[in-house]
Amino acid sequence: MRLLLVHPSALMYSEIFLRLEPLGLERVAGAARDAGHDVRVVDLQVLDHADLRTELASFQPDALGISLNYLANIPEAIEIAERTKQAVPGCFVFFGGHSVSFVAEDVLTQAEGSVDAVIRGEGEPAVAPLLEAVREGGVAGVPGVVTLDGHGPAPRLLHSIDTPRPARDLMRHRRRYFIGELDPCASIEFTRGCPWDCSFCSAWTFYGRSYRKASPEAAADELASIQEPNVFIVDDVAFIRPEHGDAIAAQVERRRIRKRYYLETRSDVLLRNTEVFERWARLGLSYMFLGMEALDEAGLELYRKRVSPDENFHALEVARKLGINVAINLIVDPAWDEERFRIVREFALSVPEIVHLTVMTPYPGTEIWHTESRRLTTRDYRLFDIQHAVVPTALPLDVFYRELVRTQAVLHHKHLGLRTAFGAARVLGRNLAHGQTNFARMLWKFNRVYNPQRQLDDHARPVRYELPLPPHADLGDRRELYVHTRPAAHAKPPGPQR
């Protein structure tokens, strides 16, 4: 079959700080191609809707799949589905991805027939059975499938994340992917899943707290095949198991692979497994994203981070000693007042690290969705992008956005403003010499993208598609939140058990 896979447009945050290759979609493309299908990919982060229309007209796909890892992209995806049905009558349209897995039935209803199915759970083991079922004329028996007629069997977990290999060759304009100064930047996955259970996160509920590791040989093979000089390791928490990180490092050393790396991890993991991070720093680990989330004990307890402020600050000291640049994430509580914003600005200016702010957002699949969703001030999918407030703010909304953007602007000018650009002349020069302009462009885009009036005006847009409210869930048994479930006989996942 002819399969066209689509990644929706970039969100607000991605307009400046990063634009990552759609690794999950590439892996689904690889699985479909391994099964003998003719596959093409359109990434609307780097292409536009005119390119998609051209591809639809020339390729005439039998099936079109849209990746929906972000709620904010759902309205755009439904509109793409509607246009696809008009342009290619008979094309089977399906959605898949992290976020849509939690709202599948409601999205199908909202699409009013333009979406034939949603695949809940991991896409790699589902795509080939789905396409075979489409060819045979019925998809009800496909694991993870949801249609207007109901649910199919439970979604399957990929047995091994060593395969399928991402179909990176299908991507156009690969040099448009970057994260910060790592320009261009590819992505890779060493592990999948997270054994923690933070209240604001849906990674653990999606994977059912499972945790899988790529074999060191397969990870190094894939890393060696990547052409870009920079690589983002997309693991939810890197190097939970130090022996696994060391085994991959040994393969990288043996093959003399030289890259610069960016990864995400937790403060307690960095402190517990410092030696493996030190080894990777020698291999090129340049940047680390630490989700501190809060500066005080009360905030950390609210988000169930299971770390202390002392551990967070100690982790920053360790990263500095290792020579790794750290990007800190803090969650903005809508209950913040002007004094709290001022304290955060003072903290951010007092440390050398980059500080990012994300607005506390109750997403489907998270615990706070079931505790906070009844307080929603909007259910416009497009505002669920961690840059808009969707629950009541203590400050008037216009003042909240003014303080948010004011704080973000201070952080931006500290690290990415014009003065910083002169300090980053070497990096800029190197990137520009290789034709890479992503990092240079983002230095001057902040004021155009982050604007309190723009964010306020976003709340006044007409709303066609609204996020559904959650069904009742017994949070006494948090397995009720899982997309993927595992037989009780399976071993417990590594890491903290709660």
Coordinates of C-alpha atoms in Angstrom, one line a residue, residues 9-460:
S9 CA 3.2 22.0 12.4
A10 CA 5.6 23.3 15.1
L11 CA 4.2 24.6 18.3
M12 CA 5.0 28.0 19.9
Y13 CA 7.9 26.7 22.0
S14 CA 9.5 25.0 18.9
E15 CA 9.4 28.3 17.0
I16 CA 12.5 29.4 18.9
F17 CA 14.3 26.8 21.0
L18 CA 14.3 23.6 19.1
R19 CA 12.9 21.7 16.1
L20 CA 13.4 18.0 16.5
E21 CA 13.2 15.3 13.9
P22 CA 10.1 13.3 14.3
L23 CA 11.8 10.1 15.5
G24 CA 8.7 8.3 16.4
L25 CA 7.2 8.9 13.0
E26 CA 10.4 7.8 11.4
R27 CA 10.3 4.5 13.3
V28 CA 6.7 3.9 12.3
A29 CA 7.7 4.6 8.7
G30 CA 10.5 2.1 9.1
A31 CA 8.1 -0.6 10.4
A32 CA 5.7 0.0 7.5
R33 CA 8.5 -0.1 4.9
D34 CA 9.9 -3.3 6.4
A35 CA 6.5 -4.8 5.9
G36 CA 6.7 -4.0 2.2
H37 CA 4.7 -0.8 1.9
D38 CA 5.6 2.3 -0.1
V39 CA 6.0 5.0 2.4
R40 CA 6.5 8.8 2.3
V41 CA 6.7 11.4 5.1
V42 CA 5.7 15.0 5.2
D43 CA 7.0 17.0 8.2
L44 CA 5.0 20.2 8.5
Q45 CA 7.6 21.5 11.0
V46 CA 9.9 22.1 8.0
L47 CA 7.5 21.9 5.1
D48 CA 4.1 23.7 4.6
H49 CA 0.6 22.7 3.7
A50 CA 1.2 23.5 0.1
D51 CA 3.8 20.8 0.1
L52 CA 1.3 18.4 1.7
R53 CA -1.3 19.1 -1.0
T54 CA 1.3 18.5 -3.7
E55 CA 2.2 15.2 -2.1
L56 CA -1.4 14.1 -1.8
A57 CA -2.0 14.9 -5.5
S58 CA 1.1 13.1 -6.8
F59 CA 1.3 10.2 -4.4
Q60 CA -2.4 9.4 -4.1
P61 CA -1.9 7.5 -0.8
D62 CA -4.1 4.5 0.1
A63 CA -3.6 5.4 3.8
L64 CA -2.6 8.6 5.6
G65 CA -1.4 8.6 9.2
I66 CA -0.9 11.7 11.4
S67 CA 1.3 11.7 14.4
L68 CA -0.2 13.4 17.4
N69 CA 2.2 13.6 20.3
Y70 CA 0.8 17.0 21.2
L71 CA -2.8 17.9 22.0
A72 CA -2.4 21.4 20.5
N73 CA -2.0 19.8 17.0
I74 CA -5.3 18.0 17.1
P75 CA -7.4 20.7 15.3
E76 CA -4.8 21.0 12.6
A77 CA -4.8 17.2 12.2
I78 CA -8.6 17.0 11.9
E79 CA -8.5 19.7 9.2
I80 CA -5.8 17.7 7.3
A81 CA -8.0 14.6 7.5
E82 CA -11.0 16.5 6.1
R83 CA -8.9 17.8 3.2
T84 CA -7.4 14.4 2.5
K85 CA -10.8 12.8 2.3
Q86 CA -11.8 15.5 -0.3
A87 CA -8.5 15.2 -2.3
V88 CA -8.1 11.4 -2.2
P89 CA -11.5 9.8 -1.9
G90 CA -11.2 6.3 -0.3
C91 CA -8.0 7.1 1.5
F92 CA -7.9 5.5 4.9
V93 CA -7.0 8.2 7.5
F94 CA -5.8 7.3 11.0
F95 CA -4.2 9.1 13.9
G96 CA -1.6 7.8 16.3
G97 CA 0.7 9.1 19.0
H98 CA 1.1 9.8 22.7
S99 CA -1.5 12.5 23.3
V100 CA -4.3 11.3 21.0
S101 CA -4.1 7.8 22.7
F102 CA -5.7 9.4 25.8
V103 CA -8.6 11.0 23.9
A104 CA -9.2 8.7 21.0
E105 CA -12.9 8.2 21.2
D106 CA -13.6 11.9 21.5
V107 CA -11.4 12.9 18.6
L108 CA -13.1 10.4 16.4
T109 CA -16.4 11.9 17.3
Q110 CA -15.2 15.4 16.6
A111 CA -13.7 14.4 13.3
E112 CA -17.2 13.5 12.0
G113 CA -16.1 10.7 9.8
S114 CA -12.9 12.2 8.4
V115 CA -10.8 10.0 10.6
D116 CA -11.3 6.3 10.2
A117 CA -9.3 5.1 13.2
V118 CA -7.0 6.0 16.1
I119 CA -4.2 3.8 17.1
R120 CA -3.7 3.9 20.9
G121 CA -0.2 3.1 22.2
E122 CA 3.0 2.4 20.3
G123 CA 2.8 2.8 16.6
E124 CA 5.6 0.4 15.4
P125 CA 3.9 -2.9 16.3
A126 CA 0.5 -1.6 15.1
V127 CA 1.1 0.0 11.7
A128 CA 1.7 -3.2 9.6
P129 CA -1.3 -5.1 11.1
L130 CA -3.4 -2.0 10.5
L131 CA -2.4 -1.6 6.9
E132 CA -3.0 -5.3 6.3
A133 CA -6.4 -5.0 7.9
V134 CA -7.3 -2.0 5.7
R135 CA -6.3 -4.0 2.6
E136 CA -8.6 -6.9 3.8
G137 CA -11.5 -4.5 4.6
G138 CA -11.8 -4.5 8.4
V139 CA -9.7 -3.1 11.2
A140 CA -11.6 -4.1 14.3
G141 CA -9.1 -6.8 15.2
V142 CA -6.0 -4.7 15.2
P143 CA -4.4 -4.3 18.6
G144 CA -4.8 -0.7 19.9
V145 CA -7.3 0.3 17.2
V146 CA -10.2 2.6 18.1
T147 CA -13.0 3.3 15.7
L148 CA -16.5 4.8 16.0
D149 CA -17.6 1.2 16.4
G150 CA -15.5 0.6 19.5
H151 CA -12.1 -0.7 20.6
G152 CA -10.1 -3.5 19.2
P153 CA -7.7 -5.7 21.3
A154 CA -5.4 -4.0 23.8
P155 CA -2.4 -2.2 22.3
R156 CA 0.9 -4.1 22.1
L157 CA 4.2 -3.0 23.6
L158 CA 7.1 -3.3 21.2
H159 CA 9.1 -6.3 22.3
S160 CA 12.5 -4.8 21.6
I161 CA 13.3 -1.2 20.7
D162 CA 16.3 -2.2 18.7
T163 CA 14.0 -2.4 15.7
P164 CA 12.6 -1.0 13.5
R165 CA 15.3 1.4 12.6
P166 CA 14.1 5.0 11.9
A167 CA 13.6 5.7 8.2
R168 CA 15.7 8.9 8.3
D169 CA 16.3 8.8 4.6
L170 CA 12.6 9.7 4.0
M171 CA 13.0 13.1 5.7
R172 CA 13.5 16.2 3.6
H173 CA 15.4 19.2 4.9
R174 CA 17.1 17.3 7.7
R175 CA 19.4 20.2 8.3
R176 CA 16.4 22.2 9.7
Y177 CA 16.4 20.1 12.9
F178 CA 18.2 21.6 15.8
I179 CA 18.2 22.2 19.6
G180 CA 19.9 25.4 20.8
E181 CA 23.3 25.7 19.3
L182 CA 23.4 22.0 18.3
D183 CA 22.6 22.8 14.7
P184 CA 21.9 20.5 12.9
C185 CA 20.8 17.9 15.3
A186 CA 19.5 14.3 14.9
S187 CA 17.7 12.3 17.6
I188 CA 18.2 8.8 19.0
E189 CA 16.5 6.6 21.6
F190 CA 18.5 4.5 24.0
T191 CA 15.7 3.6 26.4
R192 CA 11.9 3.9 26.4
G193 CA 9.6 4.5 29.4
C194 CA 10.0 6.0 32.8
P195 CA 9.6 4.2 36.2
W196 CA 8.8 7.4 38.1
D197 CA 5.3 8.7 38.5
C198 CA 5.3 12.5 38.5
S199 CA 1.8 13.9 38.8
F200 CA 2.2 16.3 35.8
C201 CA 3.6 13.7 33.4
S202 CA 1.9 11.1 31.2
A203 CA 5.0 9.2 30.1
W204 CA 4.6 6.6 32.9
T205 CA 0.9 6.2 32.3
F206 CA 1.4 5.8 28.5
Y207 CA 3.9 3.0 28.9
G208 CA 2.4 1.5 32.1
R209 CA 5.6 2.2 34.0
S210 CA 7.5 -0.2 31.7
Y211 CA 11.1 0.5 30.9
R212 CA 13.0 -1.0 27.9
K213 CA 16.6 -0.6 26.8
A214 CA 18.2 -0.8 23.3
S215 CA 21.1 -3.2 23.1
P216 CA 24.4 -1.4 23.3
E217 CA 25.4 -2.8 19.9
A218 CA 22.2 -1.7 18.2
A219 CA 22.4 1.8 19.8
A220 CA 26.0 2.2 18.6
D221 CA 25.1 0.9 15.1
E222 CA 22.4 3.5 14.8
L223 CA 24.5 6.3 16.2
A224 CA 27.3 5.5 13.8
S225 CA 24.8 5.7 10.9
I226 CA 23.7 9.3 11.8
Q227 CA 25.2 11.9 9.6
E228 CA 24.6 14.9 11.8
P229 CA 27.4 16.0 14.1
N230 CA 24.9 16.6 17.0
V231 CA 22.5 14.1 18.6
F232 CA 19.7 14.6 21.0
I233 CA 19.1 11.5 23.2
V234 CA 15.4 11.5 23.6
D235 CA 15.1 9.2 26.6
D236 CA 12.7 10.4 29.3
V237 CA 15.5 9.9 31.9
A238 CA 18.9 9.2 30.5
F239 CA 21.2 6.6 32.2
I240 CA 18.9 5.3 34.9
R241 CA 20.9 2.1 34.6
P242 CA 24.6 3.1 34.7
E243 CA 25.8 -0.2 33.4
H244 CA 23.6 0.3 30.3
G245 CA 25.1 3.8 29.7
D246 CA 28.6 2.4 30.2
A247 CA 28.0 -0.4 27.7
I248 CA 26.8 2.0 25.0
A249 CA 29.8 4.3 25.8
A250 CA 32.2 1.4 25.4
Q251 CA 30.7 0.7 21.9
V252 CA 31.0 4.3 21.0
E253 CA 34.6 4.5 22.1
R254 CA 35.5 1.3 20.2
R255 CA 34.0 2.7 17.0
R256 CA 35.5 6.1 17.6
I257 CA 32.1 7.9 17.1
R258 CA 32.5 11.6 17.7
K259 CA 29.3 13.6 18.3
R260 CA 28.0 16.3 20.6
Y261 CA 25.1 15.2 22.7
Y262 CA 22.1 16.7 24.5
L263 CA 20.1 14.6 26.9
E264 CA 17.5 14.8 29.6
T265 CA 17.8 13.3 33.1
R266 CA 16.9 13.8 36.8
S267 CA 19.0 15.3 39.5
D268 CA 19.0 12.1 41.6
V269 CA 20.1 10.0 38.7
L270 CA 23.0 12.4 37.9
L271 CA 24.1 12.3 41.6
R272 CA 23.8 8.5 41.8
N273 CA 25.4 7.7 38.5
T274 CA 27.9 10.6 38.1
E275 CA 30.6 8.3 36.7
V276 CA 28.6 7.4 33.6
F277 CA 27.8 11.1 32.9
E278 CA 31.5 11.9 33.3
R279 CA 32.3 9.3 30.7
W280 CA 29.8 10.6 28.3
A281 CA 31.1 14.2 28.8
R282 CA 34.4 12.9 27.5
L283 CA 32.5 11.5 24.5
G284 CA 30.9 14.8 23.7
L285 CA 28.0 15.3 26.1
S286 CA 27.6 19.1 25.9
Y287 CA 24.1 19.8 27.2
M288 CA 21.8 18.4 29.8
F289 CA 18.1 19.2 30.5
L290 CA 17.3 18.9 34.2
G291 CA 13.6 19.0 35.1
M292 CA 14.0 20.7 38.5
E293 CA 10.3 21.8 38.2
A294 CA 10.3 23.8 41.5
L295 CA 12.7 25.6 43.8
D296 CA 11.2 24.7 47.1
E297 CA 10.1 21.5 48.9
A298 CA 6.4 22.3 48.6
G299 CA 6.5 22.6 44.8
L300 CA 8.5 19.4 44.5
E301 CA 6.0 17.5 46.7
L302 CA 3.1 18.9 44.6
Y303 CA 4.6 17.4 41.4
R304 CA 5.7 14.3 43.2
K305 CA 9.3 14.6 42.0
R306 CA 10.7 12.6 44.9
V307 CA 13.8 14.7 45.0
S308 CA 14.8 17.5 47.4
P309 CA 15.9 21.1 46.7
D310 CA 19.3 20.2 48.1
E311 CA 19.7 17.3 45.6
N312 CA 18.7 19.6 42.7
F313 CA 21.3 22.3 43.6
H314 CA 23.9 19.6 44.3
A315 CA 23.2 18.2 40.8
L316 CA 23.9 21.6 39.3
E317 CA 27.3 21.7 41.0
V318 CA 28.1 18.3 39.7
A319 CA 27.2 19.2 36.1
R320 CA 29.3 22.3 36.3
K321 CA 32.3 20.3 37.4
L322 CA 31.8 17.9 34.5
G323 CA 31.7 20.8 32.1
I324 CA 28.1 20.1 31.0
N325 CA 25.9 23.0 30.2
V326 CA 22.6 22.6 32.0
A327 CA 19.1 23.8 31.0
I328 CA 16.8 23.9 34.0
N329 CA 13.0 23.6 33.6
L330 CA 10.7 25.3 36.2
I331 CA 7.0 24.8 36.1
V332 CA 5.0 28.0 36.4
D333 CA 2.1 27.5 38.8
P334 CA -0.9 29.6 37.7
A335 CA -1.2 30.5 41.4
W336 CA 2.0 32.5 41.2
D337 CA 1.8 36.2 42.1
E338 CA 4.1 39.0 41.0
E339 CA 6.5 38.4 43.9
R340 CA 6.9 34.8 43.0
F341 CA 7.8 35.7 39.4
R342 CA 10.3 38.2 40.8
I343 CA 12.0 35.5 43.0
V344 CA 12.3 33.2 40.0
R345 CA 13.9 36.0 37.9
E346 CA 16.4 36.6 40.7
F347 CA 17.2 32.9 40.9
A348 CA 17.6 32.6 37.2
L349 CA 20.0 35.6 37.1
S350 CA 22.0 34.2 40.0
V351 CA 23.0 30.9 38.3
P352 CA 24.9 30.3 35.2
E353 CA 22.5 27.7 33.9
I354 CA 19.8 28.3 31.2
V355 CA 16.3 28.4 32.8
H356 CA 13.2 27.5 30.9
L357 CA 9.6 28.1 32.1
T358 CA 6.6 25.9 31.3
V359 CA 3.1 26.6 32.5
M360 CA 1.5 23.9 34.7
T361 CA -1.0 22.2 32.3
P362 CA -3.3 19.3 33.2
Y363 CA -2.9 16.9 30.3
P364 CA -5.0 13.8 29.6
G365 CA -3.1 10.9 30.9
T366 CA -1.7 12.7 33.9
E367 CA -2.9 12.6 37.5
I368 CA -3.5 16.3 37.6
W369 CA -5.9 15.9 34.7
H370 CA -8.2 14.2 37.0
T371 CA -7.7 16.7 39.9
E372 CA -7.5 19.9 38.0
S373 CA -9.5 19.5 34.8
R374 CA -12.8 20.5 36.4
R375 CA -11.2 23.9 37.0
L376 CA -10.3 24.5 33.3
T377 CA -10.9 28.0 32.0
T378 CA -10.7 26.7 28.4
R379 CA -10.8 23.4 26.6
D380 CA -9.3 24.7 23.3
Y381 CA -6.8 22.1 22.3
R382 CA -4.6 24.7 20.8
L383 CA -3.9 26.3 24.2
F384 CA -2.6 23.0 25.7
D385 CA 1.0 23.8 24.8
I386 CA 2.6 24.5 28.2
Q387 CA 2.9 28.2 27.2
H388 CA -0.7 29.2 28.0
A389 CA -2.7 29.1 31.2
V390 CA -5.7 26.8 31.0
V391 CA -6.7 26.9 34.7
P392 CA -7.5 30.0 36.8
T393 CA -4.6 32.3 37.5
A394 CA -4.2 34.2 40.8
L395 CA -3.2 37.3 38.8
P396 CA -5.5 38.7 36.1
L397 CA -4.7 36.8 33.0
D398 CA -3.2 39.7 31.2
V399 CA -1.0 40.4 34.2
F400 CA 0.0 36.7 34.4
Y401 CA 1.1 36.8 30.8
R402 CA 2.9 40.0 31.3
E403 CA 4.9 38.6 34.2
L404 CA 5.5 35.3 32.4
V405 CA 6.9 36.9 29.3
R406 CA 8.8 39.5 31.3
T407 CA 10.5 36.6 33.2
Q408 CA 11.1 34.6 30.0
A409 CA 12.6 37.8 28.3
V410 CA 15.1 38.2 31.2
L411 CA 16.2 34.6 30.7
H412 CA 16.3 35.0 27.0
H413 CA 18.5 38.1 27.0
K414 CA 20.8 36.4 29.6
H415 CA 21.5 33.5 27.3
L416 CA 20.2 34.2 23.8
G417 CA 20.1 38.0 23.3
L418 CA 22.2 40.1 21.1
R419 CA 24.9 40.6 23.7
T420 CA 25.2 36.9 24.1
A421 CA 25.4 36.5 20.3
F422 CA 28.7 38.3 20.3
G423 CA 29.9 35.9 23.0
A424 CA 28.6 33.0 20.9
A425 CA 30.4 34.3 17.8
R426 CA 32.5 31.2 17.4
V427 CA 29.4 29.0 17.5
L428 CA 27.5 31.2 15.1
G429 CA 30.5 31.4 12.8
R430 CA 30.9 27.7 12.7
N431 CA 27.2 27.0 12.1
L432 CA 26.9 29.7 9.4
A433 CA 30.0 28.4 7.7
H434 CA 28.2 25.1 7.3
G435 CA 25.1 26.8 6.1
Q436 CA 23.2 26.3 9.4
T437 CA 21.0 29.3 10.3
N438 CA 18.6 27.8 12.8
F439 CA 20.6 28.9 15.9
A440 CA 21.3 32.4 14.4
R441 CA 17.6 32.9 13.6
M442 CA 16.3 32.0 17.0
L443 CA 18.5 34.7 18.7
W444 CA 16.3 37.4 17.3
K445 CA 12.9 35.8 17.1
F446 CA 11.9 36.0 20.8
N447 CA 10.0 39.2 20.8
R448 CA 8.0 38.2 17.8
V449 CA 7.0 34.8 19.2
Y450 CA 6.7 35.5 23.0
N451 CA 4.3 38.4 23.3
P452 CA 1.8 38.8 26.2
Q453 CA -0.9 40.3 24.0
R454 CA -0.5 37.5 21.5
Q455 CA -0.9 34.9 24.2
L456 CA -3.9 36.7 25.6
D457 CA -5.5 37.1 22.2
D458 CA -5.1 33.3 21.6
H459 CA -7.8 32.8 24.3
A460 CA -10.3 34.9 22.2

